mmCIF file of C-alpha atoms and ligand atoms in Angstrom:
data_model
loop_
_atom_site.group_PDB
_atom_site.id
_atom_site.type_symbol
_atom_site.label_atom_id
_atom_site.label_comp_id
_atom_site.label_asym_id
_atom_site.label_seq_id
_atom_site.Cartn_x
_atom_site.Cartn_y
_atom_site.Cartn_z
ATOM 1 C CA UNK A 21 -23.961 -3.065 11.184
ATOM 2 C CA UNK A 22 -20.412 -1.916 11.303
ATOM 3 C CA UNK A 23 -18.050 -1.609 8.026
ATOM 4 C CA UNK A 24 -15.484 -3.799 8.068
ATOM 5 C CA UNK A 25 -11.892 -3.144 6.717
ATOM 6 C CA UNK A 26 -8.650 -4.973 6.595
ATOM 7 C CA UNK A 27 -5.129 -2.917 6.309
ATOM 8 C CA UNK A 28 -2.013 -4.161 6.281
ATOM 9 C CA UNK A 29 1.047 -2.587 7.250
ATOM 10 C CA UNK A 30 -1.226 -0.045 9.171
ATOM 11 C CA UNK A 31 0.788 0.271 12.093
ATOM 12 C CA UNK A 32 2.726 2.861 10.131
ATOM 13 C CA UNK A 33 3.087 5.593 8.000
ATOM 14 C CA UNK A 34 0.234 5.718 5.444
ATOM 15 C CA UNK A 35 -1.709 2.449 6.086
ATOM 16 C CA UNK A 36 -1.746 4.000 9.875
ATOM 17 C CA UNK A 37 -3.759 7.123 8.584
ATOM 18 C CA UNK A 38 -5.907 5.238 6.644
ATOM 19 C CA UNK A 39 -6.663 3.147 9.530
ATOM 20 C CA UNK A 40 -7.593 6.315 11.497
ATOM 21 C CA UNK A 41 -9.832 7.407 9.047
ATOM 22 C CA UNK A 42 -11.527 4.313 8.919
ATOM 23 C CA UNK A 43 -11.916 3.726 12.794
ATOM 24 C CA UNK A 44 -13.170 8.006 12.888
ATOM 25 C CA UNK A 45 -15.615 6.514 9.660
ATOM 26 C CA UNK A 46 -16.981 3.612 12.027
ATOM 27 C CA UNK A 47 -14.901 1.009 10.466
ATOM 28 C CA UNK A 48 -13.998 -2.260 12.362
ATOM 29 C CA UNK A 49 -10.295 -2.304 11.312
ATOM 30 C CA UNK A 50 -7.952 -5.368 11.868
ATOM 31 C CA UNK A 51 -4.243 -3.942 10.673
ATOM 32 C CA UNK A 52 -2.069 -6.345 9.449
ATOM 33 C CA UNK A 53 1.310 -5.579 10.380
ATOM 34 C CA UNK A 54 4.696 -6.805 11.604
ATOM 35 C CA UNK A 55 4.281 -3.977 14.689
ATOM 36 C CA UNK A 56 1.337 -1.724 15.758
ATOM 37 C CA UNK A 57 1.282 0.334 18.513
ATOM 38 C CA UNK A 58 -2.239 2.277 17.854
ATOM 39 C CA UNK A 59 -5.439 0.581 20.311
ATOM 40 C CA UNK A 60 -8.773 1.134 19.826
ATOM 41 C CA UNK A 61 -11.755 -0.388 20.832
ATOM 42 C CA UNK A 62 -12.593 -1.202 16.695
ATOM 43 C CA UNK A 63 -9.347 -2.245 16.111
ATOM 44 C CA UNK A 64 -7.884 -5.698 15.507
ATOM 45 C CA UNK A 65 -4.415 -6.257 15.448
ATOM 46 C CA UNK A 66 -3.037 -9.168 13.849
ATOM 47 C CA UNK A 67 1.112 -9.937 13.549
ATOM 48 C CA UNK A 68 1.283 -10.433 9.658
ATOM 49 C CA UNK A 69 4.502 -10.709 7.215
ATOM 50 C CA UNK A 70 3.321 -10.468 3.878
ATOM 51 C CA UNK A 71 5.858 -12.465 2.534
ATOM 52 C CA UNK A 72 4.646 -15.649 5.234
ATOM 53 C CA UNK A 73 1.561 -16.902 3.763
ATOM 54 C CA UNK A 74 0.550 -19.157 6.840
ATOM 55 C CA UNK A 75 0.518 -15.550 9.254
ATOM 56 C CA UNK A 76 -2.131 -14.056 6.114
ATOM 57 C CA UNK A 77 -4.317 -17.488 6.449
ATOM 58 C CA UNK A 78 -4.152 -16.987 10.397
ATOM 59 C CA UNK A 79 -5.458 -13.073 10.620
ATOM 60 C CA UNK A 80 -7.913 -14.077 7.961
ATOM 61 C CA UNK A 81 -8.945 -17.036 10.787
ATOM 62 C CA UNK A 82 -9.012 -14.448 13.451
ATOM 63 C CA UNK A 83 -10.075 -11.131 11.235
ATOM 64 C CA UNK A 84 -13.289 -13.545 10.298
ATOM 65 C CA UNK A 85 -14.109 -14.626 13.478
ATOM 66 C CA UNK A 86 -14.011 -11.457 15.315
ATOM 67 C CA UNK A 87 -15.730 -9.439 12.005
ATOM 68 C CA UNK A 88 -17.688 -11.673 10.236
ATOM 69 C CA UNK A 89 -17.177 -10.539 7.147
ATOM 70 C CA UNK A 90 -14.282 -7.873 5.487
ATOM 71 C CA UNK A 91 -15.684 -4.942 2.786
ATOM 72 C CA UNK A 92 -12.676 -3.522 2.244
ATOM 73 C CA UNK A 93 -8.961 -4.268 1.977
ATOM 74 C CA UNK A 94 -6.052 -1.631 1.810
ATOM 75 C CA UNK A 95 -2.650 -3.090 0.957
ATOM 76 C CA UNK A 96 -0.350 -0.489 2.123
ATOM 77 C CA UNK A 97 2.747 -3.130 3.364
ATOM 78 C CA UNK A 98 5.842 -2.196 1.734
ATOM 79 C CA UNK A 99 9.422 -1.591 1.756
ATOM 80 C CA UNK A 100 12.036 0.203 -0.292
ATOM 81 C CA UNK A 101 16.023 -0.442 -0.357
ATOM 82 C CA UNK A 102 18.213 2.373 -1.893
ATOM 83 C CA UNK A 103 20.707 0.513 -3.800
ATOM 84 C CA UNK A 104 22.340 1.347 -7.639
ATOM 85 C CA UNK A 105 22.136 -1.727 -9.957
ATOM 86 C CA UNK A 106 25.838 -1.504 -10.400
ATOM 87 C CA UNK A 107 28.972 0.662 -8.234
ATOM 88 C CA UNK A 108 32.610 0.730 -9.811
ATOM 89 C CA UNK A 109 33.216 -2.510 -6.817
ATOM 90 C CA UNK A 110 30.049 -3.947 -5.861
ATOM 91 C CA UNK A 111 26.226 -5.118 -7.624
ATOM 92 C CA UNK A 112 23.053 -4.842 -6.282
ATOM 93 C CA UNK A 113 22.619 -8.314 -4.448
ATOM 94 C CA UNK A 114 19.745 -10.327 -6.196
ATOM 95 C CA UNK A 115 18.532 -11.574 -2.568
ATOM 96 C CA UNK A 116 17.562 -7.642 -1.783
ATOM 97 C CA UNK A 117 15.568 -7.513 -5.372
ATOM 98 C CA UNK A 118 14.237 -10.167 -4.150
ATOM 99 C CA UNK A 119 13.203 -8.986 -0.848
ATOM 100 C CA UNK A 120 11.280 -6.179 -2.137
ATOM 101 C CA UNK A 121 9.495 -7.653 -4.947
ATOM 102 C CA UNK A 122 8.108 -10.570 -2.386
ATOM 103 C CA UNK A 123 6.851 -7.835 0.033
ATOM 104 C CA UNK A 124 5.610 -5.247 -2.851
ATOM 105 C CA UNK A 125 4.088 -7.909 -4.594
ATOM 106 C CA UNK A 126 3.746 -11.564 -3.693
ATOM 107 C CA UNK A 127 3.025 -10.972 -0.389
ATOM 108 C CA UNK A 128 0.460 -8.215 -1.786
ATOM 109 C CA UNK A 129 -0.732 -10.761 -4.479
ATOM 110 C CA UNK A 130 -1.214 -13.382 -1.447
ATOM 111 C CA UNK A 131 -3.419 -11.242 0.855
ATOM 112 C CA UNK A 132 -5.388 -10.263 -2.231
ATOM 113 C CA UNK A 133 -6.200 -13.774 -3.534
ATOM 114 C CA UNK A 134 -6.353 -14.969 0.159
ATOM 115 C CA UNK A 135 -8.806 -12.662 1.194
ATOM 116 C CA UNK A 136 -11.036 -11.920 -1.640
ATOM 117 C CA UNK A 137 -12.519 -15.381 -0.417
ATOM 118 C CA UNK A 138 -14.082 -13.763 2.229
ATOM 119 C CA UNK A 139 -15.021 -10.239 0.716
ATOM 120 C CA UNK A 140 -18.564 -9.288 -0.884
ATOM 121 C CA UNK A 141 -19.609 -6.283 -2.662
ATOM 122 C CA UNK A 142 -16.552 -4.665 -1.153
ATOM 123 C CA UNK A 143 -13.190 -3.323 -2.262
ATOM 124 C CA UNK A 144 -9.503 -3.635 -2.655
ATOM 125 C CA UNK A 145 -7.498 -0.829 -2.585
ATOM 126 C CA UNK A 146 -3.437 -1.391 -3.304
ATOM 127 C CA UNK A 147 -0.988 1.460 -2.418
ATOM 128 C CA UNK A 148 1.674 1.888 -5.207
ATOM 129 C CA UNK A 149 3.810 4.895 -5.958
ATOM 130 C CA UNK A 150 4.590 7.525 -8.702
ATOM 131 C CA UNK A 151 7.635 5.048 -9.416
ATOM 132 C CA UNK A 152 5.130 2.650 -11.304
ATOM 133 C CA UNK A 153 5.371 5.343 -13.690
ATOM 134 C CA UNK A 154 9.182 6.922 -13.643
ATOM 135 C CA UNK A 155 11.488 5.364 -11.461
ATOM 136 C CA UNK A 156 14.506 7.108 -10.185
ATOM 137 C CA UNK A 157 17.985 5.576 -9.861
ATOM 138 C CA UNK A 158 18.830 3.937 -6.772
ATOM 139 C CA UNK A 159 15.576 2.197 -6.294
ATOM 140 C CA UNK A 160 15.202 -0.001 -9.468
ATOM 141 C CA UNK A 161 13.814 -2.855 -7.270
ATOM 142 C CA UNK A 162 11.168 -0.675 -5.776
ATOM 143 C CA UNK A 163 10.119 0.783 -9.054
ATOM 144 C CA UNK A 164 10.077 -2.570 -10.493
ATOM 145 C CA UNK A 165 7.747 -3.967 -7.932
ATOM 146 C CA UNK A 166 5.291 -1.108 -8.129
ATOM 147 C CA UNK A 167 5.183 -1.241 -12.062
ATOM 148 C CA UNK A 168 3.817 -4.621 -11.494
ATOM 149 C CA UNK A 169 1.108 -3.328 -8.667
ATOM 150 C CA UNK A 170 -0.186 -1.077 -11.352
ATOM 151 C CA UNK A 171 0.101 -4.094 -13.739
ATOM 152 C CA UNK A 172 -2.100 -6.096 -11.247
ATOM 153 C CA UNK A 173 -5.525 -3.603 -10.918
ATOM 154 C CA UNK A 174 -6.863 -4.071 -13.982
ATOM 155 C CA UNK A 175 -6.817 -7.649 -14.738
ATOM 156 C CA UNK A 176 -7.776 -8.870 -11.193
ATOM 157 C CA UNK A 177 -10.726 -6.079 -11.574
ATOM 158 C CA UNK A 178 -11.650 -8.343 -14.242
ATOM 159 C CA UNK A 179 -11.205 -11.524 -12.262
ATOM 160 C CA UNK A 180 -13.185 -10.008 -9.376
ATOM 161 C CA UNK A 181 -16.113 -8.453 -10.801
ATOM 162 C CA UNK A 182 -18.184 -11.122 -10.846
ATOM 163 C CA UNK A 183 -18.078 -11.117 -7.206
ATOM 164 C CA UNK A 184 -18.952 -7.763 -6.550
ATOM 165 C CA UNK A 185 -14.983 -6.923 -5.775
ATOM 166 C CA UNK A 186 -13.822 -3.656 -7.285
ATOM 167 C CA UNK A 187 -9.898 -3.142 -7.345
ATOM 168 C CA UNK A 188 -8.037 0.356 -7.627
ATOM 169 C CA UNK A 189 -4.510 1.521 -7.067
ATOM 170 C CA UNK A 190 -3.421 4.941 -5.674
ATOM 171 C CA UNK A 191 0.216 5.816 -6.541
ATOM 172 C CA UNK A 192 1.272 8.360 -3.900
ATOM 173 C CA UNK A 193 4.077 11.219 -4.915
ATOM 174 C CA UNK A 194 6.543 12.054 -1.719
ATOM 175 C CA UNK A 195 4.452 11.532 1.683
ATOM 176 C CA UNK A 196 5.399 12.311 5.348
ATOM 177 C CA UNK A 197 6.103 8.814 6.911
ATOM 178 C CA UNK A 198 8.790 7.014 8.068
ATOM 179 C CA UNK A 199 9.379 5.860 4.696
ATOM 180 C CA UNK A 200 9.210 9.366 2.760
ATOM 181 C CA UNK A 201 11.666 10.849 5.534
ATOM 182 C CA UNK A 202 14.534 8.115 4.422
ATOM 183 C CA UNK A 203 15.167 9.749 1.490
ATOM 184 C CA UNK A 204 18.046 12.197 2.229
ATOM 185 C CA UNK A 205 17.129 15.876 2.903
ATOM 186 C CA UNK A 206 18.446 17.387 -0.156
ATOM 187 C CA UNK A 207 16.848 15.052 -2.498
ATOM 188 C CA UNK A 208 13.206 15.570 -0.803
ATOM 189 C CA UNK A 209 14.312 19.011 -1.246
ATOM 190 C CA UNK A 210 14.742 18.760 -4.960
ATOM 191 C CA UNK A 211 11.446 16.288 -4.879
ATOM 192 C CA UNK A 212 9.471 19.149 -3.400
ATOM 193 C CA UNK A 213 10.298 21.790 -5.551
ATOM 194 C CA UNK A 214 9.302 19.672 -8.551
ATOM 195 C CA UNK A 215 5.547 19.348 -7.032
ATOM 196 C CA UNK A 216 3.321 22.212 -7.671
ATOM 197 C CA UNK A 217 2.357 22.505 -3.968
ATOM 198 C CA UNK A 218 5.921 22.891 -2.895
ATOM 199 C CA UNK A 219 5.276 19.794 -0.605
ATOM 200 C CA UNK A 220 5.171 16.701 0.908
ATOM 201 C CA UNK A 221 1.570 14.974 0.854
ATOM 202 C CA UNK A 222 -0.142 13.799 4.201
ATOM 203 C CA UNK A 223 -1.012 10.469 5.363
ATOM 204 C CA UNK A 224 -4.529 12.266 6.185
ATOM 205 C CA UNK A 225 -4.658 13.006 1.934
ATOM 206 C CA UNK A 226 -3.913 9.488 1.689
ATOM 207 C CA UNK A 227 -6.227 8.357 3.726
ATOM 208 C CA UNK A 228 -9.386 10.688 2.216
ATOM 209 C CA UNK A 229 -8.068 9.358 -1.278
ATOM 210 C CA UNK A 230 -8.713 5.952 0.081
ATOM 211 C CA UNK A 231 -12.178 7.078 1.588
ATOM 212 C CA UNK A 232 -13.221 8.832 -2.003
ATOM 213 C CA UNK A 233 -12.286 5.103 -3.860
ATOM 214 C CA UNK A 234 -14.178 3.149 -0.902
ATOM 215 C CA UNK A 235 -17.479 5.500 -1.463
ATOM 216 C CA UNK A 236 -17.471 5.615 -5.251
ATOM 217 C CA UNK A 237 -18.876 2.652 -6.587
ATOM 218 C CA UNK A 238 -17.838 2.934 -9.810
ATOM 219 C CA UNK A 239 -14.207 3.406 -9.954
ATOM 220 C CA UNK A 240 -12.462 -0.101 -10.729
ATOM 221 C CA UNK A 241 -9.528 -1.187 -12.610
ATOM 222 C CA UNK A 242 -7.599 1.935 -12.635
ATOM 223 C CA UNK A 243 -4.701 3.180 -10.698
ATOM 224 C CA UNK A 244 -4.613 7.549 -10.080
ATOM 225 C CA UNK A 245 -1.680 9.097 -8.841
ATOM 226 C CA UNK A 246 -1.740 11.477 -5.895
ATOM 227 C CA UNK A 247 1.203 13.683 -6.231
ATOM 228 C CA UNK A 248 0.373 17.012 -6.861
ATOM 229 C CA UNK A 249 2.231 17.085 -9.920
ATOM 230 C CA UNK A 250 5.302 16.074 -9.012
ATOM 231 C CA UNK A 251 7.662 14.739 -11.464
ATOM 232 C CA UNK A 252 10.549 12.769 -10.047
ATOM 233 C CA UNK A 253 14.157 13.976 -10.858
ATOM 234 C CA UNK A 254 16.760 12.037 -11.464
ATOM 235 C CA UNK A 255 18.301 12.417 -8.234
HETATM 236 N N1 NAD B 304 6.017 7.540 1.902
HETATM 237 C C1 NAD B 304 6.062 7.755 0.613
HETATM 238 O O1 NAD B 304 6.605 8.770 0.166
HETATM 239 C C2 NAD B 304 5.439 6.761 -0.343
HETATM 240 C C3 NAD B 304 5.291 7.160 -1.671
HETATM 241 C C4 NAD B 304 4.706 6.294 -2.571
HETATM 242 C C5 NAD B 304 4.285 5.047 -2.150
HETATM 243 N N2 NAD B 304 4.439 4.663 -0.864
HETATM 244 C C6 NAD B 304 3.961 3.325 -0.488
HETATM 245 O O2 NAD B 304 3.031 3.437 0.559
HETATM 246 C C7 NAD B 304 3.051 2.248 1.344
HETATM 247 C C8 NAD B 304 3.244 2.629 2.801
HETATM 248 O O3 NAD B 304 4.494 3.271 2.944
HETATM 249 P P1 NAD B 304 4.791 4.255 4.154
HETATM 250 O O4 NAD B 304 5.442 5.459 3.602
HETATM 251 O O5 NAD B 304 3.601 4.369 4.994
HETATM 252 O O6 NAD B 304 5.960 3.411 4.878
HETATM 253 P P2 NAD B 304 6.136 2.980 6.395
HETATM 254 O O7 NAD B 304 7.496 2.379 6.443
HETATM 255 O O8 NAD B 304 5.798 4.087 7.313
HETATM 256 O O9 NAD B 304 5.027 1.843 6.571
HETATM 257 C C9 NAD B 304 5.125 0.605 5.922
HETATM 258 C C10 NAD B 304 4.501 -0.445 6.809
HETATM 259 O O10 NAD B 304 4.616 -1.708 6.130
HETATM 260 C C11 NAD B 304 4.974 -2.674 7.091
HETATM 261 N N3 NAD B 304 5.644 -3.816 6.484
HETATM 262 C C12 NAD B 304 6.861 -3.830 5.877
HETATM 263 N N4 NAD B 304 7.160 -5.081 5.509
HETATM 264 C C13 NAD B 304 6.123 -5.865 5.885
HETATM 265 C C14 NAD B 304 5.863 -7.258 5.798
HETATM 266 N N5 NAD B 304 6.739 -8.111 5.260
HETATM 267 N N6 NAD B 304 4.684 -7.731 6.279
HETATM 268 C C15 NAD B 304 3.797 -6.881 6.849
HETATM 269 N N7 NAD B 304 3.990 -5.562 6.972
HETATM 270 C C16 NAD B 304 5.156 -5.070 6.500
HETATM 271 C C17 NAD B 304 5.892 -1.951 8.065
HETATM 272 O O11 NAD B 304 6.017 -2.634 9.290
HETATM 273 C C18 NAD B 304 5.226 -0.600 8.172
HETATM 274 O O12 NAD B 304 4.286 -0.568 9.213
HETATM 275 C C19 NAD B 304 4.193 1.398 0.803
HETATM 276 O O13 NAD B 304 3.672 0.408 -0.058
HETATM 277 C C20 NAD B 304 5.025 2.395 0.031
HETATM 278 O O14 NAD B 304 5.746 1.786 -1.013
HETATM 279 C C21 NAD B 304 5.012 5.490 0.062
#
């Protein structure tokens, strides 16, 4: 019988090459997303916003009913706004910090606890970022929010483990998606001279990352970065 996997905001970016990996693994994959263009014959899509907890409930409904069951769960949704906390005229409007702490994290906290319901022996993998760690100016919100993601693993590990649910976070460095190419040129320049590969990471590392956590059984509770050493600079 088929795996079955659940990814939101897989129509893009990282979540979508995780979703290709999974459909290449086998995978039945139902992509929760605002958008998806990608069809496949394994793949589900369901019109989610994270931050609407009535459209989670509703591609649980139809992700159970077409699946059966879900063994995995990739929370890849997210969104970043480039904003300083202060300018010599204006502040950073509270409704934006807002914003991105209700997609980052509520919205991620909501499909969790929604979905680990319906999960068994199976695993929940939440994509957070280097800025967990070191946060650069500009994006205090986004760091913020991804601090807490990291926060999250290892106490709802705990939570879960009685129910065979392991839960791991993968903090990505710089990555080529829509998101990664936002950032001006000359800052991913400076960002990519700081790595040691003198790059930006692929959604395809991503995604085998993400295949590595789903196939060891005994990684839980802990978030690993994938960054090939970068250190941010205080761009
Ligand atoms: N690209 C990078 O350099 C990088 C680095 C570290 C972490 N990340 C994280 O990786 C994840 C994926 O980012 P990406 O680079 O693939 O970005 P992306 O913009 O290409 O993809 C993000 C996806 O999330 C979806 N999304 C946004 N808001 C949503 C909502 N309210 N409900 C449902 N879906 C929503 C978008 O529609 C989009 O498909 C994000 O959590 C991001 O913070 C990215």
């Amino acid at each position: 019988m088929s795996q079955t996997a659940i990814v939101t905001g897989g129509g893009s970016g990282i979540g979508l090459g995780i979703t290709k990996a999974l459909l290449s693994k086998g995978y039945k994959v139902s992509v929760w997303d605002l958008s998806c263009i990608l069809s496949h014959e394994n793949l589900l899509y369901c019109k989610v916003d994270v931050t609407k907890t009535q459209t989670i409930t509703q591609a649980l409904e139809k992700t159970l009913s077409a699946f059966g069951k879900i063994s995995v769960l990739v929370n890849s949704a997210g969104i970043a706004i480039a904003c300083p906390v202060i300018t010599l005229n204006s502040v950073h409007s509270l409704e934006d910090f807002e914003r991105v702490l209700h997609v980052n994290i509520i919205g991620m906290f909501d499909v969790c606890r929604q979905v680990a319901r319906h999960m068994v022996d199976g695993v929940i993998i939440n994509i957070s970022s280097i800025n967990a760690y070191e946060g650069t100016r500009v994006i205090s919100a986004y760091s913020a929010s991804k601090g807490a993601v990291n926060g999250l693993t290892l106490p709802m590990a705990r939570d879960l483990a009685q129910y065979g649910i392991r839960v791991v976070g993968i903090c990505p460095g710089l990555i080529e998606t829509p998101m990664g190419m936002l950032i001006k040129e000359v800052n991913r320049n400076i960002y990519i001279k700081e790595t040691l590969s003198k790059r930006m990471g692929t959604t395809e590392e991503l995604a085998h990352a993400v295949m590595f956590v789903i196939e060891n059984k005994y990684m839980n509770g802990v978030n690993f970065r994938i960054d090939s050493g970068g250190i941010n600079p205080h761009i």
